């Protein structure tokens, strides 16, 4: 992910908003909300989107924010919309998704009458480094990983993208969206600074047992030497697990990052093979009751789990 020096807050937001206005007018993909009647239902595809959206949509009159899907263990890559979900969508004015392959049902949203905002569509996504060993793959191609919300820089970019889109969609309240973006910059910047100051994995060779963990590993300055898709990891037979552990050792992995729902037996096997395990939260099993603060709490807890590696 490209690091960049930020422009003054309000100027940056206005520039982003202007760029999106031009893009959407030219593409014809997004019609602005009629602001004559202020009552709009906005549905975030999942908790991370809900949490970050609540920062940008805060106190905007007539905007009601909801979470579309139920909490899951590992994201929406296999999520099928239920009849209830579809019924909800039929009454949604705006749907906000991460996009980039995160939601399996993304194409279904495009056929509805709701305005669909895809946050990652214009943002750079990270891919596994070319020299990372990927289990079961002989290809050098590395697909983009659509879990930008697990990066401190990514969270800021998602908020900027949403602000720009909402300024286009709801022009009458553009100044409020920009003000909300400015208001959350300090909180997001503090999170980014803390992530940059987390040094326990700096220069450490790590293996990933979920592709999403590319982002916290990169934030922490780790060298990603091995990766296995989470579905494949959970389905490993004993002999295959032994092979994976051997490959991790051959790649000189010094720690393994897993998601919080990783099979305990798998964690035990890794630990027994002298591969320290760091459990991290993907923030998929949360709901609106956590509020926006739940996102920040989970992010900081991930940083604490990484720092604890140095004490082992």
Short mmCIF file of the C-alpha atoms (twelve columns), coordinates in Angstrom:
data_MODEL
# 
_entry.id   MODEL 
# 
loop_
_atom_site.group_PDB 
_atom_site.id 
_atom_site.type_symbol 
_atom_site.label_atom_id 
_atom_site.label_alt_id 
_atom_site.label_comp_id 
_atom_site.label_asym_id 
_atom_site.label_seq_id 
_atom_site.Cartn_x 
_atom_site.Cartn_y 
_atom_site.Cartn_z 
_atom_site.pdbx_PDB_model_num 
ATOM 1   C CA . UNK A 1   0.000   0.000   0.000   1 
ATOM 2   C CA . UNK A 2   1.414   3.362   -0.988  1 
ATOM 3   C CA . UNK A 3   2.261   5.651   1.891   1 
ATOM 4   C CA . UNK A 4   1.784   9.329   1.224   1 
ATOM 5   C CA . UNK A 5   1.986   12.665  2.951   1 
ATOM 6   C CA . UNK A 6   -1.524  13.932  3.601   1 
ATOM 7   C CA . UNK A 7   -2.868  17.221  2.322   1 
ATOM 8   C CA . UNK A 8   -4.714  19.520  4.746   1 
ATOM 9   C CA . UNK A 9   -7.794  17.632  5.821   1 
ATOM 10  C CA . UNK A 10  -10.620 19.632  4.315   1 
ATOM 11  C CA . UNK A 11  -8.754  20.279  1.036   1 
ATOM 12  C CA . UNK A 12  -8.011  16.569  0.640   1 
ATOM 13  C CA . UNK A 13  -11.619 15.573  1.224   1 
ATOM 14  C CA . UNK A 14  -12.866 18.140  -1.280  1 
ATOM 15  C CA . UNK A 15  -10.399 16.964  -3.914  1 
ATOM 16  C CA . UNK A 16  -11.426 13.346  -3.423  1 
ATOM 17  C CA . UNK A 17  -15.103 14.271  -3.556  1 
ATOM 18  C CA . UNK A 18  -14.609 16.242  -6.760  1 
ATOM 19  C CA . UNK A 19  -12.811 13.320  -8.398  1 
ATOM 20  C CA . UNK A 20  -15.615 10.930  -7.547  1 
ATOM 21  C CA . UNK A 21  -18.278 13.367  -8.756  1 
ATOM 22  C CA . UNK A 22  -16.646 13.496  -12.187 1 
ATOM 23  C CA . UNK A 23  -16.152 9.731   -12.299 1 
ATOM 24  C CA . UNK A 24  -19.727 8.891   -11.427 1 
ATOM 25  C CA . UNK A 25  -21.267 11.524  -13.688 1 
ATOM 26  C CA . UNK A 26  -19.266 10.167  -16.615 1 
ATOM 27  C CA . UNK A 27  -20.060 6.538   -15.833 1 
ATOM 28  C CA . UNK A 28  -23.714 7.121   -15.056 1 
ATOM 29  C CA . UNK A 29  -23.521 4.516   -12.300 1 
ATOM 30  C CA . UNK A 30  -24.657 6.668   -9.410  1 
ATOM 31  C CA . UNK A 31  -27.689 8.913   -9.154  1 
ATOM 32  C CA . UNK A 32  -27.674 11.573  -6.435  1 
ATOM 33  C CA . UNK A 33  -30.192 11.320  -3.612  1 
ATOM 34  C CA . UNK A 34  -33.055 13.778  -3.842  1 
ATOM 35  C CA . UNK A 35  -32.547 15.821  -0.683  1 
ATOM 36  C CA . UNK A 36  -36.089 17.243  -0.647  1 
ATOM 37  C CA . UNK A 37  -37.207 14.458  1.708   1 
ATOM 38  C CA . UNK A 38  -34.644 13.412  4.293   1 
ATOM 39  C CA . UNK A 39  -35.312 9.774   5.142   1 
ATOM 40  C CA . UNK A 40  -32.821 7.250   3.817   1 
ATOM 41  C CA . UNK A 41  -31.907 3.726   4.859   1 
ATOM 42  C CA . UNK A 42  -28.207 2.922   4.416   1 
ATOM 43  C CA . UNK A 43  -27.019 -0.685  4.781   1 
ATOM 44  C CA . UNK A 44  -23.388 -1.595  5.418   1 
ATOM 45  C CA . UNK A 45  -22.476 -5.044  4.127   1 
ATOM 46  C CA . UNK A 46  -20.639 -6.127  7.296   1 
ATOM 47  C CA . UNK A 47  -19.419 -4.843  10.655  1 
ATOM 48  C CA . UNK A 48  -16.138 -3.232  9.529   1 
ATOM 49  C CA . UNK A 49  -18.063 -1.278  6.897   1 
ATOM 50  C CA . UNK A 50  -20.727 -0.400  9.470   1 
ATOM 51  C CA . UNK A 51  -18.160 0.825   11.991  1 
ATOM 52  C CA . UNK A 52  -16.265 3.053   9.560   1 
ATOM 53  C CA . UNK A 53  -19.490 4.270   7.933   1 
ATOM 54  C CA . UNK A 54  -20.856 5.315   11.301  1 
ATOM 55  C CA . UNK A 55  -17.934 7.731   11.597  1 
ATOM 56  C CA . UNK A 56  -18.693 9.414   8.272   1 
ATOM 57  C CA . UNK A 57  -22.507 9.357   8.513   1 
ATOM 58  C CA . UNK A 58  -22.609 10.509  12.138  1 
ATOM 59  C CA . UNK A 59  -25.459 12.933  12.915  1 
ATOM 60  C CA . UNK A 60  -26.352 13.501  9.264   1 
ATOM 61  C CA . UNK A 61  -30.115 14.198  9.296   1 
ATOM 62  C CA . UNK A 62  -32.401 11.619  7.726   1 
ATOM 63  C CA . UNK A 63  -29.669 8.966   7.392   1 
ATOM 64  C CA . UNK A 64  -30.280 5.668   9.191   1 
ATOM 65  C CA . UNK A 65  -27.398 3.174   9.141   1 
ATOM 66  C CA . UNK A 66  -27.864 -0.596  9.479   1 
ATOM 67  C CA . UNK A 67  -25.761 -3.745  9.033   1 
ATOM 68  C CA . UNK A 68  -27.022 -5.996  6.265   1 
ATOM 69  C CA . UNK A 69  -25.453 -9.379  7.039   1 
ATOM 70  C CA . UNK A 70  -25.194 -11.468 10.162  1 
ATOM 71  C CA . UNK A 71  -21.817 -11.827 11.913  1 
ATOM 72  C CA . UNK A 72  -19.573 -14.528 10.444  1 
ATOM 73  C CA . UNK A 73  -16.291 -16.149 11.439  1 
ATOM 74  C CA . UNK A 74  -14.259 -15.358 8.334   1 
ATOM 75  C CA . UNK A 75  -15.903 -12.738 6.179   1 
ATOM 76  C CA . UNK A 76  -18.391 -12.789 3.326   1 
ATOM 77  C CA . UNK A 77  -16.471 -14.745 0.698   1 
ATOM 78  C CA . UNK A 78  -19.028 -17.558 0.875   1 
ATOM 79  C CA . UNK A 79  -22.005 -15.612 2.177   1 
ATOM 80  C CA . UNK A 80  -25.315 -16.187 0.376   1 
ATOM 81  C CA . UNK A 81  -28.037 -13.607 0.842   1 
ATOM 82  C CA . UNK A 82  -31.073 -15.032 2.600   1 
ATOM 83  C CA . UNK A 83  -34.663 -14.243 1.637   1 
ATOM 84  C CA . UNK A 84  -34.708 -11.868 4.621   1 
ATOM 85  C CA . UNK A 85  -31.566 -10.108 3.401   1 
ATOM 86  C CA . UNK A 86  -33.118 -9.679  -0.041  1 
ATOM 87  C CA . UNK A 87  -36.313 -8.319  1.478   1 
ATOM 88  C CA . UNK A 88  -34.265 -5.751  3.395   1 
ATOM 89  C CA . UNK A 89  -32.354 -4.764  0.270   1 
ATOM 90  C CA . UNK A 90  -35.587 -4.076  -1.582  1 
ATOM 91  C CA . UNK A 91  -36.156 -1.168  0.821   1 
ATOM 92  C CA . UNK A 92  -32.542 0.064   1.000   1 
ATOM 93  C CA . UNK A 93  -31.683 3.439   -0.470  1 
ATOM 94  C CA . UNK A 94  -27.909 2.960   -0.255  1 
ATOM 95  C CA . UNK A 95  -25.768 -0.155  0.208   1 
ATOM 96  C CA . UNK A 96  -22.114 0.206   1.154   1 
ATOM 97  C CA . UNK A 97  -19.733 -2.685  0.458   1 
ATOM 98  C CA . UNK A 98  -16.003 -3.238  0.629   1 
ATOM 99  C CA . UNK A 99  -15.939 -4.804  -2.829  1 
ATOM 100 C CA . UNK A 100 -12.865 -6.192  -4.537  1 
ATOM 101 C CA . UNK A 101 -14.155 -9.732  -4.024  1 
ATOM 102 C CA . UNK A 102 -14.858 -9.438  -0.296  1 
ATOM 103 C CA . UNK A 103 -18.624 -9.973  -0.653  1 
ATOM 104 C CA . UNK A 104 -19.671 -13.061 -2.608  1 
ATOM 105 C CA . UNK A 105 -23.041 -11.463 -3.367  1 
ATOM 106 C CA . UNK A 106 -21.705 -8.174  -4.794  1 
ATOM 107 C CA . UNK A 107 -23.121 -8.761  -8.287  1 
ATOM 108 C CA . UNK A 108 -26.617 -9.245  -6.873  1 
ATOM 109 C CA . UNK A 109 -26.541 -5.740  -5.452  1 
ATOM 110 C CA . UNK A 110 -25.873 -4.179  -8.840  1 
ATOM 111 C CA . UNK A 111 -29.186 -5.471  -10.204 1 
ATOM 112 C CA . UNK A 112 -31.264 -3.810  -7.481  1 
ATOM 113 C CA . UNK A 113 -32.661 -0.303  -7.240  1 
ATOM 114 C CA . UNK A 114 -30.395 0.790   -4.378  1 
ATOM 115 C CA . UNK A 115 -27.379 3.031   -4.854  1 
ATOM 116 C CA . UNK A 116 -24.379 0.745   -4.362  1 
ATOM 117 C CA . UNK A 117 -21.158 2.270   -3.026  1 
ATOM 118 C CA . UNK A 118 -18.107 0.032   -3.405  1 
ATOM 119 C CA . UNK A 119 -15.343 1.408   -1.215  1 
ATOM 120 C CA . UNK A 120 -12.377 -0.580  -2.517  1 
ATOM 121 C CA . UNK A 121 -13.166 -0.131  -6.203  1 
ATOM 122 C CA . UNK A 122 -10.781 2.818   -6.568  1 
ATOM 123 C CA . UNK A 123 -8.289  1.968   -3.828  1 
ATOM 124 C CA . UNK A 124 -5.000  0.046   -4.167  1 
ATOM 125 C CA . UNK A 125 -5.205  -3.399  -2.587  1 
ATOM 126 C CA . UNK A 126 -2.163  -5.334  -1.447  1 
ATOM 127 C CA . UNK A 127 -1.137  -8.714  -2.821  1 
ATOM 128 C CA . UNK A 128 1.185   -11.309 -1.339  1 
ATOM 129 C CA . UNK A 129 4.836   -10.583 -2.198  1 
ATOM 130 C CA . UNK A 130 6.145   -12.448 -5.250  1 
ATOM 131 C CA . UNK A 131 8.687   -14.352 -3.177  1 
ATOM 132 C CA . UNK A 132 6.091   -15.623 -0.693  1 
ATOM 133 C CA . UNK A 133 5.564   -19.378 -0.859  1 
ATOM 134 C CA . UNK A 134 1.840   -20.010 -1.353  1 
ATOM 135 C CA . UNK A 135 0.583   -23.465 -0.407  1 
ATOM 136 C CA . UNK A 136 -0.821  -25.433 -3.335  1 
ATOM 137 C CA . UNK A 137 0.035   -22.779 -5.927  1 
ATOM 138 C CA . UNK A 138 2.684   -22.854 -8.620  1 
ATOM 139 C CA . UNK A 139 1.551   -19.534 -10.036 1 
ATOM 140 C CA . UNK A 140 3.525   -16.338 -9.610  1 
ATOM 141 C CA . UNK A 141 0.323   -14.293 -9.890  1 
ATOM 142 C CA . UNK A 142 -0.850  -12.784 -6.633  1 
ATOM 143 C CA . UNK A 143 -4.505  -11.764 -6.462  1 
ATOM 144 C CA . UNK A 144 -5.424  -8.553  -4.599  1 
ATOM 145 C CA . UNK A 145 -6.499  -9.222  -1.012  1 
ATOM 146 C CA . UNK A 146 -9.760  -7.320  -0.238  1 
ATOM 147 C CA . UNK A 147 -9.321  -6.864  3.525   1 
ATOM 148 C CA . UNK A 148 -8.188  -3.256  3.579   1 
ATOM 149 C CA . UNK A 149 -9.955  -2.520  6.873   1 
ATOM 150 C CA . UNK A 150 -7.299  -4.546  8.739   1 
ATOM 151 C CA . UNK A 151 -4.707  -1.896  7.853   1 
ATOM 152 C CA . UNK A 152 -4.478  1.430   9.678   1 
ATOM 153 C CA . UNK A 153 -3.714  3.262   6.431   1 
ATOM 154 C CA . UNK A 154 -6.456  1.279   4.728   1 
ATOM 155 C CA . UNK A 155 -9.068  2.334   7.287   1 
ATOM 156 C CA . UNK A 156 -8.257  5.966   6.589   1 
ATOM 157 C CA . UNK A 157 -8.514  5.437   2.839   1 
ATOM 158 C CA . UNK A 158 -11.868 3.656   3.221   1 
ATOM 159 C CA . UNK A 159 -13.243 6.586   5.222   1 
ATOM 160 C CA . UNK A 160 -11.992 9.033   2.596   1 
ATOM 161 C CA . UNK A 161 -13.604 6.981   -0.167  1 
ATOM 162 C CA . UNK A 162 -16.921 6.822   1.660   1 
ATOM 163 C CA . UNK A 163 -16.869 10.562  2.327   1 
ATOM 164 C CA . UNK A 164 -16.265 11.236  -1.355  1 
ATOM 165 C CA . UNK A 165 -19.072 8.923   -2.411  1 
ATOM 166 C CA . UNK A 166 -21.540 10.388  0.068   1 
ATOM 167 C CA . UNK A 167 -20.677 13.931  -1.005  1 
ATOM 168 C CA . UNK A 168 -21.672 12.831  -4.500  1 
ATOM 169 C CA . UNK A 169 -24.735 10.856  -3.468  1 
ATOM 170 C CA . UNK A 170 -26.110 13.355  -0.967  1 
ATOM 171 C CA . UNK A 171 -24.801 16.736  -2.093  1 
ATOM 172 C CA . UNK A 172 -27.079 18.642  0.289   1 
ATOM 173 C CA . UNK A 173 -25.097 17.325  3.272   1 
ATOM 174 C CA . UNK A 174 -21.629 17.251  1.690   1 
ATOM 175 C CA . UNK A 175 -20.247 19.680  4.254   1 
ATOM 176 C CA . UNK A 176 -21.362 17.366  7.086   1 
ATOM 177 C CA . UNK A 177 -19.641 14.339  5.564   1 
ATOM 178 C CA . UNK A 178 -16.438 16.332  5.159   1 
ATOM 179 C CA . UNK A 179 -16.700 17.608  8.730   1 
ATOM 180 C CA . UNK A 180 -17.159 14.032  9.978   1 
ATOM 181 C CA . UNK A 181 -14.110 12.906  8.010   1 
ATOM 182 C CA . UNK A 182 -12.073 15.697  9.558   1 
ATOM 183 C CA . UNK A 183 -13.385 14.779  13.010  1 
ATOM 184 C CA . UNK A 184 -12.234 11.158  12.732  1 
ATOM 185 C CA . UNK A 185 -8.798  11.905  11.234  1 
ATOM 186 C CA . UNK A 186 -7.148  12.278  14.623  1 
ATOM 187 C CA . UNK A 187 -8.485  8.934   15.842  1 
ATOM 188 C CA . UNK A 188 -7.428  7.186   12.640  1 
ATOM 189 C CA . UNK A 189 -4.035  8.908   12.622  1 
ATOM 190 C CA . UNK A 190 -3.388  7.840   16.207  1 
ATOM 191 C CA . UNK A 191 -4.202  4.264   15.244  1 
ATOM 192 C CA . UNK A 192 -1.804  4.482   12.302  1 
ATOM 193 C CA . UNK A 193 0.972   5.862   14.497  1 
ATOM 194 C CA . UNK A 194 0.505   3.072   17.042  1 
ATOM 195 C CA . UNK A 195 0.637   0.476   14.259  1 
ATOM 196 C CA . UNK A 196 3.877   1.977   12.942  1 
ATOM 197 C CA . UNK A 197 5.333   1.936   16.455  1 
ATOM 198 C CA . UNK A 198 4.536   -1.761  16.918  1 
ATOM 199 C CA . UNK A 199 7.974   -3.323  16.510  1 
ATOM 200 C CA . UNK A 200 7.635   -6.925  17.702  1 
ATOM 201 C CA . UNK A 201 7.394   -8.321  14.157  1 
ATOM 202 C CA . UNK A 202 9.617   -5.824  12.390  1 
ATOM 203 C CA . UNK A 203 11.911  -7.862  10.141  1 
ATOM 204 C CA . UNK A 204 10.503  -11.157 11.461  1 
ATOM 205 C CA . UNK A 205 9.673   -13.934 8.972   1 
ATOM 206 C CA . UNK A 206 6.001   -14.846 9.326   1 
ATOM 207 C CA . UNK A 207 3.607   -17.374 7.830   1 
ATOM 208 C CA . UNK A 208 -0.067  -16.551 7.283   1 
ATOM 209 C CA . UNK A 209 -2.923  -18.993 7.768   1 
ATOM 210 C CA . UNK A 210 -5.436  -16.484 6.448   1 
ATOM 211 C CA . UNK A 211 -4.743  -14.241 3.483   1 
ATOM 212 C CA . UNK A 212 -6.394  -11.262 5.234   1 
ATOM 213 C CA . UNK A 213 -3.566  -11.187 7.762   1 
ATOM 214 C CA . UNK A 214 -1.338  -9.789  5.027   1 
ATOM 215 C CA . UNK A 215 -2.432  -6.327  6.174   1 
ATOM 216 C CA . UNK A 216 -1.590  -6.441  9.898   1 
ATOM 217 C CA . UNK A 217 1.627   -8.316  9.048   1 
ATOM 218 C CA . UNK A 218 2.616   -5.570  6.604   1 
ATOM 219 C CA . UNK A 219 1.653   -2.814  9.046   1 
ATOM 220 C CA . UNK A 220 3.936   -4.470  11.604  1 
ATOM 221 C CA . UNK A 221 6.843   -4.616  9.149   1 
ATOM 222 C CA . UNK A 222 7.021   -8.421  9.004   1 
ATOM 223 C CA . UNK A 223 8.525   -10.441 6.148   1 
ATOM 224 C CA . UNK A 224 5.755   -12.640 4.747   1 
ATOM 225 C CA . UNK A 225 7.483   -15.842 3.674   1 
ATOM 226 C CA . UNK A 226 4.603   -18.334 3.543   1 
ATOM 227 C CA . UNK A 227 0.823   -18.269 3.133   1 
ATOM 228 C CA . UNK A 228 -2.011  -20.759 3.028   1 
ATOM 229 C CA . UNK A 229 -5.649  -19.993 2.288   1 
ATOM 230 C CA . UNK A 230 -7.780  -20.263 5.437   1 
ATOM 231 C CA . UNK A 231 -10.176 -22.790 3.874   1 
ATOM 232 C CA . UNK A 232 -7.315  -25.045 2.877   1 
ATOM 233 C CA . UNK A 233 -5.716  -24.642 6.297   1 
ATOM 234 C CA . UNK A 234 -8.849  -25.754 8.115   1 
ATOM 235 C CA . UNK A 235 -9.242  -28.798 5.838   1 
ATOM 236 C CA . UNK A 236 -5.674  -30.104 6.151   1 
ATOM 237 C CA . UNK A 237 -5.245  -33.817 6.813   1 
ATOM 238 C CA . UNK A 238 -2.530  -34.804 9.325   1 
ATOM 239 C CA . UNK A 239 -0.032  -35.656 6.592   1 
ATOM 240 C CA . UNK A 240 -0.772  -32.406 4.773   1 
ATOM 241 C CA . UNK A 241 -0.368  -30.400 7.966   1 
ATOM 242 C CA . UNK A 242 3.000   -32.022 8.514   1 
ATOM 243 C CA . UNK A 243 3.962   -30.961 4.987   1 
ATOM 244 C CA . UNK A 244 2.817   -27.388 5.633   1 
ATOM 245 C CA . UNK A 245 4.837   -27.210 8.847   1 
ATOM 246 C CA . UNK A 246 7.909   -28.493 6.999   1 
ATOM 247 C CA . UNK A 247 7.397   -25.843 4.330   1 
ATOM 248 C CA . UNK A 248 7.107   -23.131 6.982   1 
ATOM 249 C CA . UNK A 249 10.361  -24.276 8.547   1 
ATOM 250 C CA . UNK A 250 12.029  -24.375 5.121   1 
ATOM 251 C CA . UNK A 251 10.861  -20.786 4.560   1 
ATOM 252 C CA . UNK A 252 12.468  -19.874 7.912   1 
ATOM 253 C CA . UNK A 253 9.148   -18.753 9.398   1 
ATOM 254 C CA . UNK A 254 9.582   -17.491 12.956  1 
ATOM 255 C CA . UNK A 255 5.899   -16.967 13.774  1 
ATOM 256 C CA . UNK A 256 2.497   -17.877 12.340  1 
ATOM 257 C CA . UNK A 257 -0.433  -15.465 12.144  1 
ATOM 258 C CA . UNK A 258 -3.871  -17.089 12.434  1 
ATOM 259 C CA . UNK A 259 -7.384  -15.756 12.771  1 
ATOM 260 C CA . UNK A 260 -9.165  -15.901 16.102  1 
ATOM 261 C CA . UNK A 261 -11.358 -18.836 15.014  1 
ATOM 262 C CA . UNK A 262 -8.489  -21.041 13.892  1 
ATOM 263 C CA . UNK A 263 -8.900  -24.691 14.926  1 
ATOM 264 C CA . UNK A 264 -7.253  -25.161 18.370  1 
ATOM 265 C CA . UNK A 265 -5.798  -28.481 17.203  1 
ATOM 266 C CA . UNK A 266 -4.075  -26.654 14.355  1 
ATOM 267 C CA . UNK A 267 -2.684  -24.056 16.766  1 
ATOM 268 C CA . UNK A 268 -1.461  -26.823 19.071  1 
ATOM 269 C CA . UNK A 269 0.321   -28.569 16.205  1 
ATOM 270 C CA . UNK A 270 2.071   -25.369 15.147  1 
ATOM 271 C CA . UNK A 271 3.132   -24.580 18.700  1 
ATOM 272 C CA . UNK A 272 4.440   -28.116 19.185  1 
ATOM 273 C CA . UNK A 273 6.547   -27.609 16.047  1 
ATOM 274 C CA . UNK A 274 8.190   -24.548 17.645  1 
ATOM 275 C CA . UNK A 275 6.209   -22.106 15.525  1 
ATOM 276 C CA . UNK A 276 4.805   -19.370 17.813  1 
ATOM 277 C CA . UNK A 277 1.197   -18.533 16.968  1 
ATOM 278 C CA . UNK A 278 -0.303  -15.032 17.028  1 
ATOM 279 C CA . UNK A 279 -4.105  -14.924 16.997  1 
ATOM 280 C CA . UNK A 280 -5.664  -11.873 15.354  1 
ATOM 281 C CA . UNK A 281 -9.239  -10.602 15.026  1 
ATOM 282 C CA . UNK A 282 -10.746 -10.288 11.549  1 
ATOM 283 C CA . UNK A 283 -13.666 -8.253  12.966  1 
ATOM 284 C CA . UNK A 284 -16.205 -10.376 11.100  1 
ATOM 285 C CA . UNK A 285 -18.169 -11.692 14.087  1 
ATOM 286 C CA . UNK A 286 -19.241 -8.262  15.361  1 
ATOM 287 C CA . UNK A 287 -22.494 -6.331  14.983  1 
ATOM 288 C CA . UNK A 288 -23.732 -2.745  15.401  1 
ATOM 289 C CA . UNK A 289 -23.973 -3.149  19.178  1 
ATOM 290 C CA . UNK A 290 -20.178 -2.702  19.258  1 
ATOM 291 C CA . UNK A 291 -20.473 0.745   17.694  1 
ATOM 292 C CA . UNK A 292 -17.546 2.406   15.954  1 
ATOM 293 C CA . UNK A 293 -15.419 1.988   19.087  1 
ATOM 294 C CA . UNK A 294 -15.546 -1.790  18.696  1 
ATOM 295 C CA . UNK A 295 -13.508 -1.455  15.499  1 
ATOM 296 C CA . UNK A 296 -10.787 0.546   17.242  1 
ATOM 297 C CA . UNK A 297 -10.785 -1.809  20.243  1 
ATOM 298 C CA . UNK A 298 -10.325 -4.841  17.976  1 
ATOM 299 C CA . UNK A 299 -7.567  -3.099  16.029  1 
ATOM 300 C CA . UNK A 300 -5.630  -2.182  19.161  1 
ATOM 301 C CA . UNK A 301 -6.128  -5.688  20.577  1 
ATOM 302 C CA . UNK A 302 -4.486  -7.051  17.418  1 
ATOM 303 C CA . UNK A 303 -1.520  -4.754  18.004  1 
ATOM 304 C CA . UNK A 304 -1.289  -5.949  21.614  1 
ATOM 305 C CA . UNK A 305 -1.291  -9.585  20.432  1 
ATOM 306 C CA . UNK A 306 1.574   -8.762  18.070  1 
ATOM 307 C CA . UNK A 307 3.529   -6.984  20.798  1 
ATOM 308 C CA . UNK A 308 3.047   -9.963  23.108  1 
ATOM 309 C CA . UNK A 309 5.104   -12.026 20.629  1 
ATOM 310 C CA . UNK A 310 8.219   -10.232 21.894  1 
ATOM 311 C CA . UNK A 311 7.541   -11.469 25.432  1 
ATOM 312 C CA . UNK A 312 7.356   -15.162 24.488  1 
# 
